Coordinates of C-alpha atoms in Angstrom, one line a residue:
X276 CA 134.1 134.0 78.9
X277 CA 137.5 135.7 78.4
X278 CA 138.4 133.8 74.9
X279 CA 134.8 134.5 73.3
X280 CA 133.9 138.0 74.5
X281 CA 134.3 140.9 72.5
X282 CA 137.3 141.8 74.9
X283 CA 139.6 139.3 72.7
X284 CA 141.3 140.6 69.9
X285 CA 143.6 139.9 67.3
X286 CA 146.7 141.2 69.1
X287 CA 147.6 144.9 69.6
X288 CA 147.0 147.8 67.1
X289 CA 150.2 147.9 64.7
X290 CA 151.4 150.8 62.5
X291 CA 151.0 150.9 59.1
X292 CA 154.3 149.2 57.3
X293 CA 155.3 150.6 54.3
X294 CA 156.7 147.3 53.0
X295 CA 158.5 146.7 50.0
X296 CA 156.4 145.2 46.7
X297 CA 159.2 143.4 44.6
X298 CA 162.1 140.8 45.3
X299 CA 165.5 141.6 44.7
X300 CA 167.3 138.8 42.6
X301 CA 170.2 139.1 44.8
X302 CA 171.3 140.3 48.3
X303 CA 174.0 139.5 50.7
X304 CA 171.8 138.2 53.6
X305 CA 168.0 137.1 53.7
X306 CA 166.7 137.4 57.0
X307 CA 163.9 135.1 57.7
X308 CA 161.4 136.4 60.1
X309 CA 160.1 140.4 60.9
X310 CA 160.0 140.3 64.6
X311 CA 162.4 142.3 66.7
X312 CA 165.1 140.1 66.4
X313 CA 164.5 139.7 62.5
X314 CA 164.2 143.5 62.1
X315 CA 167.0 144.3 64.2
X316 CA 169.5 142.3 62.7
X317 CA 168.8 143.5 59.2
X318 CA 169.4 147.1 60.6
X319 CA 172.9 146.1 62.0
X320 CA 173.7 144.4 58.5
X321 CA 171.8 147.3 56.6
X322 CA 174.0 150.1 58.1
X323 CA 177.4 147.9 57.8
X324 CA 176.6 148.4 54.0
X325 CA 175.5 144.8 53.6
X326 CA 172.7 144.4 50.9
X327 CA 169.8 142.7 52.9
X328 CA 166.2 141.2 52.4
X329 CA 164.4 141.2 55.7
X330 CA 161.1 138.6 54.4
X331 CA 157.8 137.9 56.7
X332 CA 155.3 135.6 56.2
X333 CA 152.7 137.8 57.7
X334 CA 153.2 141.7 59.4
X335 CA 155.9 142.8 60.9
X336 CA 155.8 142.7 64.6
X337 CA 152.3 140.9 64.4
X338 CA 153.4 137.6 66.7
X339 CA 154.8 137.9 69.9
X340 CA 157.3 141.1 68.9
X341 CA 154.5 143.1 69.6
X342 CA 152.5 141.0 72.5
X343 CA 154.7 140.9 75.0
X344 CA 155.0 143.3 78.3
X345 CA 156.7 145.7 77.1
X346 CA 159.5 144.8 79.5
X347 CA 163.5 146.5 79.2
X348 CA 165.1 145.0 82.2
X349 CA 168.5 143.8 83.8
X350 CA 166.7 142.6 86.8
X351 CA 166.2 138.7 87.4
X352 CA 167.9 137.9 84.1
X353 CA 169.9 135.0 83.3
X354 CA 173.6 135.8 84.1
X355 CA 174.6 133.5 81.0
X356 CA 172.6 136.8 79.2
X357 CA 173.8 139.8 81.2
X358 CA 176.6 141.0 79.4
X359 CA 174.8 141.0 76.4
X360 CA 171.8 143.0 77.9
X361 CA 174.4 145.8 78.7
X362 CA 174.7 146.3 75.4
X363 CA 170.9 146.7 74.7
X364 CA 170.4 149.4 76.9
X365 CA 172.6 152.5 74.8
X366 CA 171.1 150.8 71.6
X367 CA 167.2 151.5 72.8
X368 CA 168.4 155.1 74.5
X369 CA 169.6 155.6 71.1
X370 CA 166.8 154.2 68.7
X371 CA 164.5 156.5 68.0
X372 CA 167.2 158.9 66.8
X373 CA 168.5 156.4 64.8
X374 CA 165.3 155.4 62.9
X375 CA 163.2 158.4 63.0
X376 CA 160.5 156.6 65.1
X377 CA 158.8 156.2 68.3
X378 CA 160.0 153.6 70.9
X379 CA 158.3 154.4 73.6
X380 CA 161.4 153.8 75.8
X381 CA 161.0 155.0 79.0
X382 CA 163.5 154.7 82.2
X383 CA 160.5 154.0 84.3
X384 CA 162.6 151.2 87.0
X385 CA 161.2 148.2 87.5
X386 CA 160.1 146.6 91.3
X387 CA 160.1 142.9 91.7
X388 CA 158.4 142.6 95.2
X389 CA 158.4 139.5 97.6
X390 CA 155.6 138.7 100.4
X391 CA 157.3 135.3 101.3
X392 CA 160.8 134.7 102.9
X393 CA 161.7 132.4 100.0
X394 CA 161.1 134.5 97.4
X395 CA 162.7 137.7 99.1
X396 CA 165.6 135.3 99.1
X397 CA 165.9 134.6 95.7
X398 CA 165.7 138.3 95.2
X399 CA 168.6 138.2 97.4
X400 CA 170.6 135.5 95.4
X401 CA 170.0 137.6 92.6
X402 CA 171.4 140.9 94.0
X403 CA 174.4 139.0 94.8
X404 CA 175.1 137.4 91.2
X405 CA 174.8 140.9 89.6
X406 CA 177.0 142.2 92.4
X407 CA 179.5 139.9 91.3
X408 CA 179.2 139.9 87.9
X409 CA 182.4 141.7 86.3
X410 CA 181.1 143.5 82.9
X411 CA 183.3 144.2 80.1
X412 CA 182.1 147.5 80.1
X413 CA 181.5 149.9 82.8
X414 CA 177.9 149.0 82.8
X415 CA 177.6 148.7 86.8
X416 CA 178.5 152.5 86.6
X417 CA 174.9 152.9 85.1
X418 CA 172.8 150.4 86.4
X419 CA 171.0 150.8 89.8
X420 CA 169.3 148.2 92.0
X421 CA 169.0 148.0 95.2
X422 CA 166.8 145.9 98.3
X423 CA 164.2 147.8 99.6
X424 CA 162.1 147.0 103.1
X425 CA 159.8 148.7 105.3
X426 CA 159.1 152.3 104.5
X427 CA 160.9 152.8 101.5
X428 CA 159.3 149.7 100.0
X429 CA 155.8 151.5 100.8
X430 CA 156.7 154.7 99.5
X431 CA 157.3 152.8 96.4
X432 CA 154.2 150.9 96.0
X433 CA 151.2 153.6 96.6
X434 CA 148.0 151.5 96.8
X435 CA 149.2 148.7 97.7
X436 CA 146.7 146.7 99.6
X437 CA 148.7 143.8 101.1
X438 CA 152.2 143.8 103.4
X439 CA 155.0 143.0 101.6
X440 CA 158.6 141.4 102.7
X441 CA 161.0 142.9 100.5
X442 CA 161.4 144.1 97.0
X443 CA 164.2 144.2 94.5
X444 CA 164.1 147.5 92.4
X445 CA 165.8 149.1 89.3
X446 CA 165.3 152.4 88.7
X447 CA 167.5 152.3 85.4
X448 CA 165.4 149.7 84.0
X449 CA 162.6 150.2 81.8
X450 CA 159.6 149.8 79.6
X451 CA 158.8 150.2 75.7
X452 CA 155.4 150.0 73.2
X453 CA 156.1 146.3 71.9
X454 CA 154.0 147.8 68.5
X455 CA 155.7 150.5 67.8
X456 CA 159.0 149.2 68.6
X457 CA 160.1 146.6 65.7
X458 CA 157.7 149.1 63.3
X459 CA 160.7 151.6 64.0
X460 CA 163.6 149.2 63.8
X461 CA 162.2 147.8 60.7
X462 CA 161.3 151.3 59.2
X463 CA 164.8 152.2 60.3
X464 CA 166.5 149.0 58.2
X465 CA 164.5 149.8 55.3
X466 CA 165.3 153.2 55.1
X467 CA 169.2 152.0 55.5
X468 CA 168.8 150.1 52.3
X469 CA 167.2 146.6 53.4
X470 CA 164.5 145.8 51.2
X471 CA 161.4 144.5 53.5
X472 CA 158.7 142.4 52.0
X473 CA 155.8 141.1 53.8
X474 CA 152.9 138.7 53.3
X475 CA 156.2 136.6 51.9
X476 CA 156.9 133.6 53.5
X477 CA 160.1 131.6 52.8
X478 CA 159.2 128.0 51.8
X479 CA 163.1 126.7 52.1
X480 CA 166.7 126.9 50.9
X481 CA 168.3 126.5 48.1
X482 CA 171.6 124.7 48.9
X483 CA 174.4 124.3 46.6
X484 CA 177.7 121.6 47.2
X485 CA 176.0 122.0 51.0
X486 CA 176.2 125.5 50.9
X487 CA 173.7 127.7 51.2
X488 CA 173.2 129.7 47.9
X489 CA 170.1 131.5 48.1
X490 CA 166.1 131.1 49.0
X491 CA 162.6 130.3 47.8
X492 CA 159.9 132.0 48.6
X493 CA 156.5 132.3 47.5
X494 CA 156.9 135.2 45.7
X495 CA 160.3 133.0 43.7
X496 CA 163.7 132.7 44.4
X497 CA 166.6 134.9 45.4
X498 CA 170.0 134.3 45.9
X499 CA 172.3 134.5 48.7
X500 CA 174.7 133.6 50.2
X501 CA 174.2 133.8 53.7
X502 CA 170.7 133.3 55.7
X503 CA 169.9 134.5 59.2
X504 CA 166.4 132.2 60.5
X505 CA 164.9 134.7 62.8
X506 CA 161.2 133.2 62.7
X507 CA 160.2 133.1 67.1
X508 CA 157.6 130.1 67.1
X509 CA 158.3 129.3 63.7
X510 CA 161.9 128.7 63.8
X511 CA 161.8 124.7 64.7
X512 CA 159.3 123.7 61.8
X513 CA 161.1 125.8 59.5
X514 CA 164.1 124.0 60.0
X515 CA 163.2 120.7 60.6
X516 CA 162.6 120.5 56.5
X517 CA 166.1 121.7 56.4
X518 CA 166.9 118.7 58.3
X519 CA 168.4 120.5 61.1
X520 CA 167.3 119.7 65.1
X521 CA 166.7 122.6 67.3
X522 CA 165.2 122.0 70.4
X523 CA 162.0 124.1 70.9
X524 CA 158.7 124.2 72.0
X525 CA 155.9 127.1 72.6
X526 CA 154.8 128.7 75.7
X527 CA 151.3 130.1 75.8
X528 CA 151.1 133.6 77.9
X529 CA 148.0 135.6 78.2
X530 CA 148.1 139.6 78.4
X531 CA 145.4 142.5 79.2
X532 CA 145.1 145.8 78.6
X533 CA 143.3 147.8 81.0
X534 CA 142.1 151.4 81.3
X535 CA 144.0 153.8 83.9
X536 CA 143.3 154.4 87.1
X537 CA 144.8 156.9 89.6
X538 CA 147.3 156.4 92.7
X539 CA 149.6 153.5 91.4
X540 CA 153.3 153.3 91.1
X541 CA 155.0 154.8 88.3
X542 CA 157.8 151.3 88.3
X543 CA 156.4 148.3 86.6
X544 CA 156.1 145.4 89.3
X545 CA 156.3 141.8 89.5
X546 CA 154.2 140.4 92.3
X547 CA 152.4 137.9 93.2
X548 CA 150.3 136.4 90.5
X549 CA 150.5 139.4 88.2
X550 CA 153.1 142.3 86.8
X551 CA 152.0 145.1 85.3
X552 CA 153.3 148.2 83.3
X553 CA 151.6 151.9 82.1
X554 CA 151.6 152.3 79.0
X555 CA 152.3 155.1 76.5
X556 CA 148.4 155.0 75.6
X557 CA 147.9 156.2 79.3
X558 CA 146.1 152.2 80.1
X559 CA 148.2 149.8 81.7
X560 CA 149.4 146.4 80.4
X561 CA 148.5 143.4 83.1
X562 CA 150.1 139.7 82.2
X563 CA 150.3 136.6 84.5
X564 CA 153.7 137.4 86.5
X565 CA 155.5 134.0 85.3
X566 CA 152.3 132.3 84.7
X567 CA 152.6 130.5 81.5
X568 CA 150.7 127.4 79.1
X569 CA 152.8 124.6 77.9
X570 CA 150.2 122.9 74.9
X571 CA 150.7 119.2 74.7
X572 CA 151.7 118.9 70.8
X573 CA 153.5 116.3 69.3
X574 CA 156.7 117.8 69.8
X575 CA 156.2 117.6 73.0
X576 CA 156.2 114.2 72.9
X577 CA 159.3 114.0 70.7
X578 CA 161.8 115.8 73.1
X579 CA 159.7 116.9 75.9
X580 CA 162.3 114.9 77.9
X581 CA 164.7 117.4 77.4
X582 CA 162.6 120.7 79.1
X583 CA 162.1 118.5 82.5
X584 CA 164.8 120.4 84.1
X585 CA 163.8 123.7 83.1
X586 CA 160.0 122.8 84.2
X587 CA 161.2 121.9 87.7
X588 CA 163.0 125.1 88.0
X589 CA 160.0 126.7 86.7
X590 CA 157.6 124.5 89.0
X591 CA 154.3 126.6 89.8
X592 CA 154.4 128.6 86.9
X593 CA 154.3 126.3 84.1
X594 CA 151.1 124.6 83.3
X595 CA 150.7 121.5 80.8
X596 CA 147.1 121.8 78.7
X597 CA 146.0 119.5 76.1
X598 CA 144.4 121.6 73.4
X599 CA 143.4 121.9 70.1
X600 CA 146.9 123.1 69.1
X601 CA 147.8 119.0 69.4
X602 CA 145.6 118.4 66.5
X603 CA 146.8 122.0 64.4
X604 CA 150.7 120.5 64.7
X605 CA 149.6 117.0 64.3
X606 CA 147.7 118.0 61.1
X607 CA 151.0 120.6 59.8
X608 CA 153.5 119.1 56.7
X609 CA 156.3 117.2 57.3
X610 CA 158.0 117.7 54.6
X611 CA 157.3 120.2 51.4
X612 CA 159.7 121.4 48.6
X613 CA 159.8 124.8 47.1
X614 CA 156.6 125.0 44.8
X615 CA 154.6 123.7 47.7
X616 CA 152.5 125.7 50.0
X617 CA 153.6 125.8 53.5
X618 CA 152.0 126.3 56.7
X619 CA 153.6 129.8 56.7
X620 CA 151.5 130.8 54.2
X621 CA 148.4 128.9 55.8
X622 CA 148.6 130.6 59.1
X623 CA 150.1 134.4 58.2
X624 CA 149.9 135.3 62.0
X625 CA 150.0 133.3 64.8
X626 CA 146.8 134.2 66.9
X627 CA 146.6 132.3 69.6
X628 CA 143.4 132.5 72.0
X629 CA 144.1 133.6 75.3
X630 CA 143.5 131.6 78.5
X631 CA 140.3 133.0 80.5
X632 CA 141.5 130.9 83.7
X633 CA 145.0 132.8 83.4
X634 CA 143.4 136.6 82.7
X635 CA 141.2 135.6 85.7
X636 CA 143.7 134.8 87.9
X637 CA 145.8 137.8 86.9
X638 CA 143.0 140.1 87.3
X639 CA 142.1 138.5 90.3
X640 CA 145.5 138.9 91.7
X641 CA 145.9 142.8 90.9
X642 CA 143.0 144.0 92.4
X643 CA 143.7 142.2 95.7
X644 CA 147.3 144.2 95.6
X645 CA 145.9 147.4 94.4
X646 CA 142.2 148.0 95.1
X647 CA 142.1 151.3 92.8
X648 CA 142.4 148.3 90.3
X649 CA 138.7 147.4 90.5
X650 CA 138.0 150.6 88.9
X651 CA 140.2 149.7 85.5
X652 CA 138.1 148.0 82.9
X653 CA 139.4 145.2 80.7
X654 CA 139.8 146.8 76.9
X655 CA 141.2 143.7 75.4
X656 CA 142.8 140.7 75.5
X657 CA 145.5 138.6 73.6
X658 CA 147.6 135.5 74.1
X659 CA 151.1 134.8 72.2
X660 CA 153.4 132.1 72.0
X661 CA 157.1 131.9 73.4
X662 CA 159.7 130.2 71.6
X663 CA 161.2 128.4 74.4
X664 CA 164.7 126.1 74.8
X665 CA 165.4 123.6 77.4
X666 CA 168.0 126.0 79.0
X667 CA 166.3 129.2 78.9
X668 CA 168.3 131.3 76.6
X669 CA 168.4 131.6 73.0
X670 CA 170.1 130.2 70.2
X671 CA 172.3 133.1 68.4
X672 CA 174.7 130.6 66.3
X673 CA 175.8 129.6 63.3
X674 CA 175.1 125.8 61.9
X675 CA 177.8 124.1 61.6
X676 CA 176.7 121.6 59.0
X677 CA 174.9 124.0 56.7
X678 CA 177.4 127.1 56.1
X679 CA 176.0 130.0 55.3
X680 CA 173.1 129.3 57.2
X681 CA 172.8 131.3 60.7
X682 CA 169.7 130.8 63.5
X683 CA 168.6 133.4 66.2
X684 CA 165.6 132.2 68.0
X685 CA 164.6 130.6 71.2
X686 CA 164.7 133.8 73.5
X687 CA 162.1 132.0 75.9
X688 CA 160.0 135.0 76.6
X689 CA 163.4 137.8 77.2
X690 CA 163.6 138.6 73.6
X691 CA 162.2 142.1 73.6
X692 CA 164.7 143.8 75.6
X693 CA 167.1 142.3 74.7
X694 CA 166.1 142.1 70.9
X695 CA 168.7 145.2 69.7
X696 CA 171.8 143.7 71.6
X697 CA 170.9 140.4 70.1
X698 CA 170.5 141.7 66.5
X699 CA 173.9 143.2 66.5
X700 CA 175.2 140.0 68.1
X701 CA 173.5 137.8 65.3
X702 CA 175.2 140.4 62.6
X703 CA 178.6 140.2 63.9
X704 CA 178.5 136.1 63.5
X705 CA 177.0 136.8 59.8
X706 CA 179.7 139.8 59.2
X707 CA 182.8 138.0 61.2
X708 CA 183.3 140.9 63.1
X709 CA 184.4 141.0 66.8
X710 CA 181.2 139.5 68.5
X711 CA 179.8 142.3 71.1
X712 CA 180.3 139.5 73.7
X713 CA 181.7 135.7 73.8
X714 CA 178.8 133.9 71.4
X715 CA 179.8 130.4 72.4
X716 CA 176.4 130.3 75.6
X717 CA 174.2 130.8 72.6
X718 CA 175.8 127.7 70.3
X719 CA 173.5 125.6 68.9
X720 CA 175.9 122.9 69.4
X721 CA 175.2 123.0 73.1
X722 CA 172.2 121.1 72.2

């Protein structure tokens, strides 16, 4: 009932874009891909004076950029990706200044809460590897997190209709409007000097002596000498005509949004079987906790082997569902040249239809926790896909056997927040200036 009700819609409202009409016949870098990792690092290589094309197949920000939680957090993060989130924080706290738009950023903390002993000691593990952590900067001077039990934890969590063991909470984390975000970081590049063109996909390279010398798009060519794939989902099929191997698949996760009701906590919360976050609209923004769909496609089938550890570690929250998205890949080209059409140009925006069972299940779960909740009414409904790698984190990196040619994708659902640190990251490898932190986790030679 969920997928076919008049509750599903195409994603969340987006700003209007003022995009660019007209190609340049020449920039520095051509960013492939207008999501918040795309957008951001054209606005690092933008303000380093660097002439840029940011191109997108569809809208900016209309794929998972802007259909995600809305989540800015340290908490529960990979430690291979902590030092770089350090360096996300000052960049959100400072970009609305710095592009003359709304965020949305709000310190609003974040609670992850535990009702069993195991998962009160994982919270615990956790504690301990940020505790231990040593930061290049003097981060740990501005982050706050602590355990919290008994009274304290209630005093938290009004309206919460179940006990609970323990919680881990972060005050200094926080939350952001996914649509308004890469609207201002892309406004903000443009108005730098980028040149942004949308409804523009990029069909492939051109490559000269094995270098890259420029791009084809739909729209014709321009040259460059330096290309930064950015493209979430779309990263892997892109590439693959390039004849370059990345491993990654798609992870289906199902969001609500859902009207606002009184005497809940002001923190976002993780909990059992859902999270949730308010939102600037004054609604709030339900998702499946760690709840996510992995489609059987034929990629899956081609290096599935390699995401078995990561699906054990992720046991419970990963389910495998044989869909029609085995026959959509199946039925995608192989291989195209540059006057072909590609399937960037036959699917503009990646809409994927939500799972009912999941949005039941969440919905389910948060009215158990908070009863208030059976007052909020479901407004709509959306599903996106994650661009995922066996390991968890993404790929920032150059490729080695294709200079010129740099990839930053596979942030496995933790792109958002991180999404500003990660831009400047991905422009310091373009640039060859000092990297923010050590690049080498991110290597796509790893794989």
């Amino acid at each position: 009932m969920w997928g076919s009700s008049s509750n599903f819609m195409s994603g969340p409202a987006l700003p209007q874009f003022n995009a660019d009409r007209t190609l340049p016949g020449s920039v520095d870098v051509v960013v492939i891909g207008g999501g918040i990792i795309g957008a951001s690092t054209a606005l690092e290589l933008a303000e380093r004076g660097h002439s840029v094309l940011l191109c997108e197949k569809g809208q900016i920000a209309a794929e998972q950029s802007s259909r995600n939680w809305g989540w800015v957090r340290m908490s529960q993060r990979d430690p291979r990706e902590m030092e770089l989130m350090s360096h996300a924080f000052p960049l959100w706290e400072n970009l609305e200044t710095r592009t003359g738009h709304r965020t949305g950023f709000t310190r609003s903390g974040i609670l992850f809460a535990a009702r069993r002993r195991w998962r009160e000691a994982e919270l615990v593990k956790w504690a301990k590897i940020f505790d231990d952590f040593e930061f290049q900067s003097d981060f740990k001077s501005q982050f706050t997190g602590r355990m919290l039990r008994g009274a304290e934890l209630e005093a938290l969590m009004p309206g919460y209709g179940s006990s609970l063991r323990a919680g881990y909470y972060t005050p200094t984390d926080a939350r952001a409007e996914p649509q308004w975000a890469t609207h201002a970081i892309a406004s903000g590049a443009r108005a730098a000097g980028a040149v942004v063109v949308t409804n523009c996909a990029v069909r492939a390279l051109d490559v000269s002596a094995g270098r890259v010398s420029g791009v084809f798009t739909e729209k014709g060519r321009v040259a460059a000498s330096t290309v930064v794939v950015a493209g979430g989902a779309w990263s892997r099929l892109f590439l693959r005509n390039e004849g370059i191997f990345i491993p990654q698949l798609k992870l289906l996760n199902s969001v609500m949004r859902i009207t606002a009701v009184d005497g809940l906590p002001e923190c976002a919360v993780w909990a059992r079987g859902f999270s949730m976050r308010h939102r600037a609209d004054g609604g709030m923004t339900l998702a499946g906790g760690y709840e996510n769909i992995a489609e059987i496609v034929p990629d899956m089938v081609r290096f599935g082997y390699k995401f078995i550890p990561a699906y054990l570690r992720q046991y419970g929250s990963i389910g495998l569902r044989l869909s029609k998205r085995w026959q959509i890949e199946a039925a995608e080209a192989k291989r195209w040249g540059p006057q072909d059409r590609t399937p960037f140009e036959e699917t503009r925006i990646l809409d994927p239809e939500p799972s009912s069972n999941a949005l039941r299940r969440t919905l389910s779960a948060a009215r158990d926790a908070f009863p208030a909740l059976k007052n909020a009414d479901v407004t709509q409904s959306w599903g996106g896909l994650i661009d995922a790698t066996p390991d968890e984190i993404p790929i920032i990196s150059d490729v080695s056997k294709r200079p010129g040619l740099f990839v930053s994708t596979g942030y496995t659902g933790h792109g958002f927040g991180i999404g500003p640190a990660a831009g400047k990251l991905t422009a310091d490898l373009v640039t060859g200036d000092t990297p923010i932190v050590d690049p080498a986790p991110f290597a796509l030679d790893r794989f």
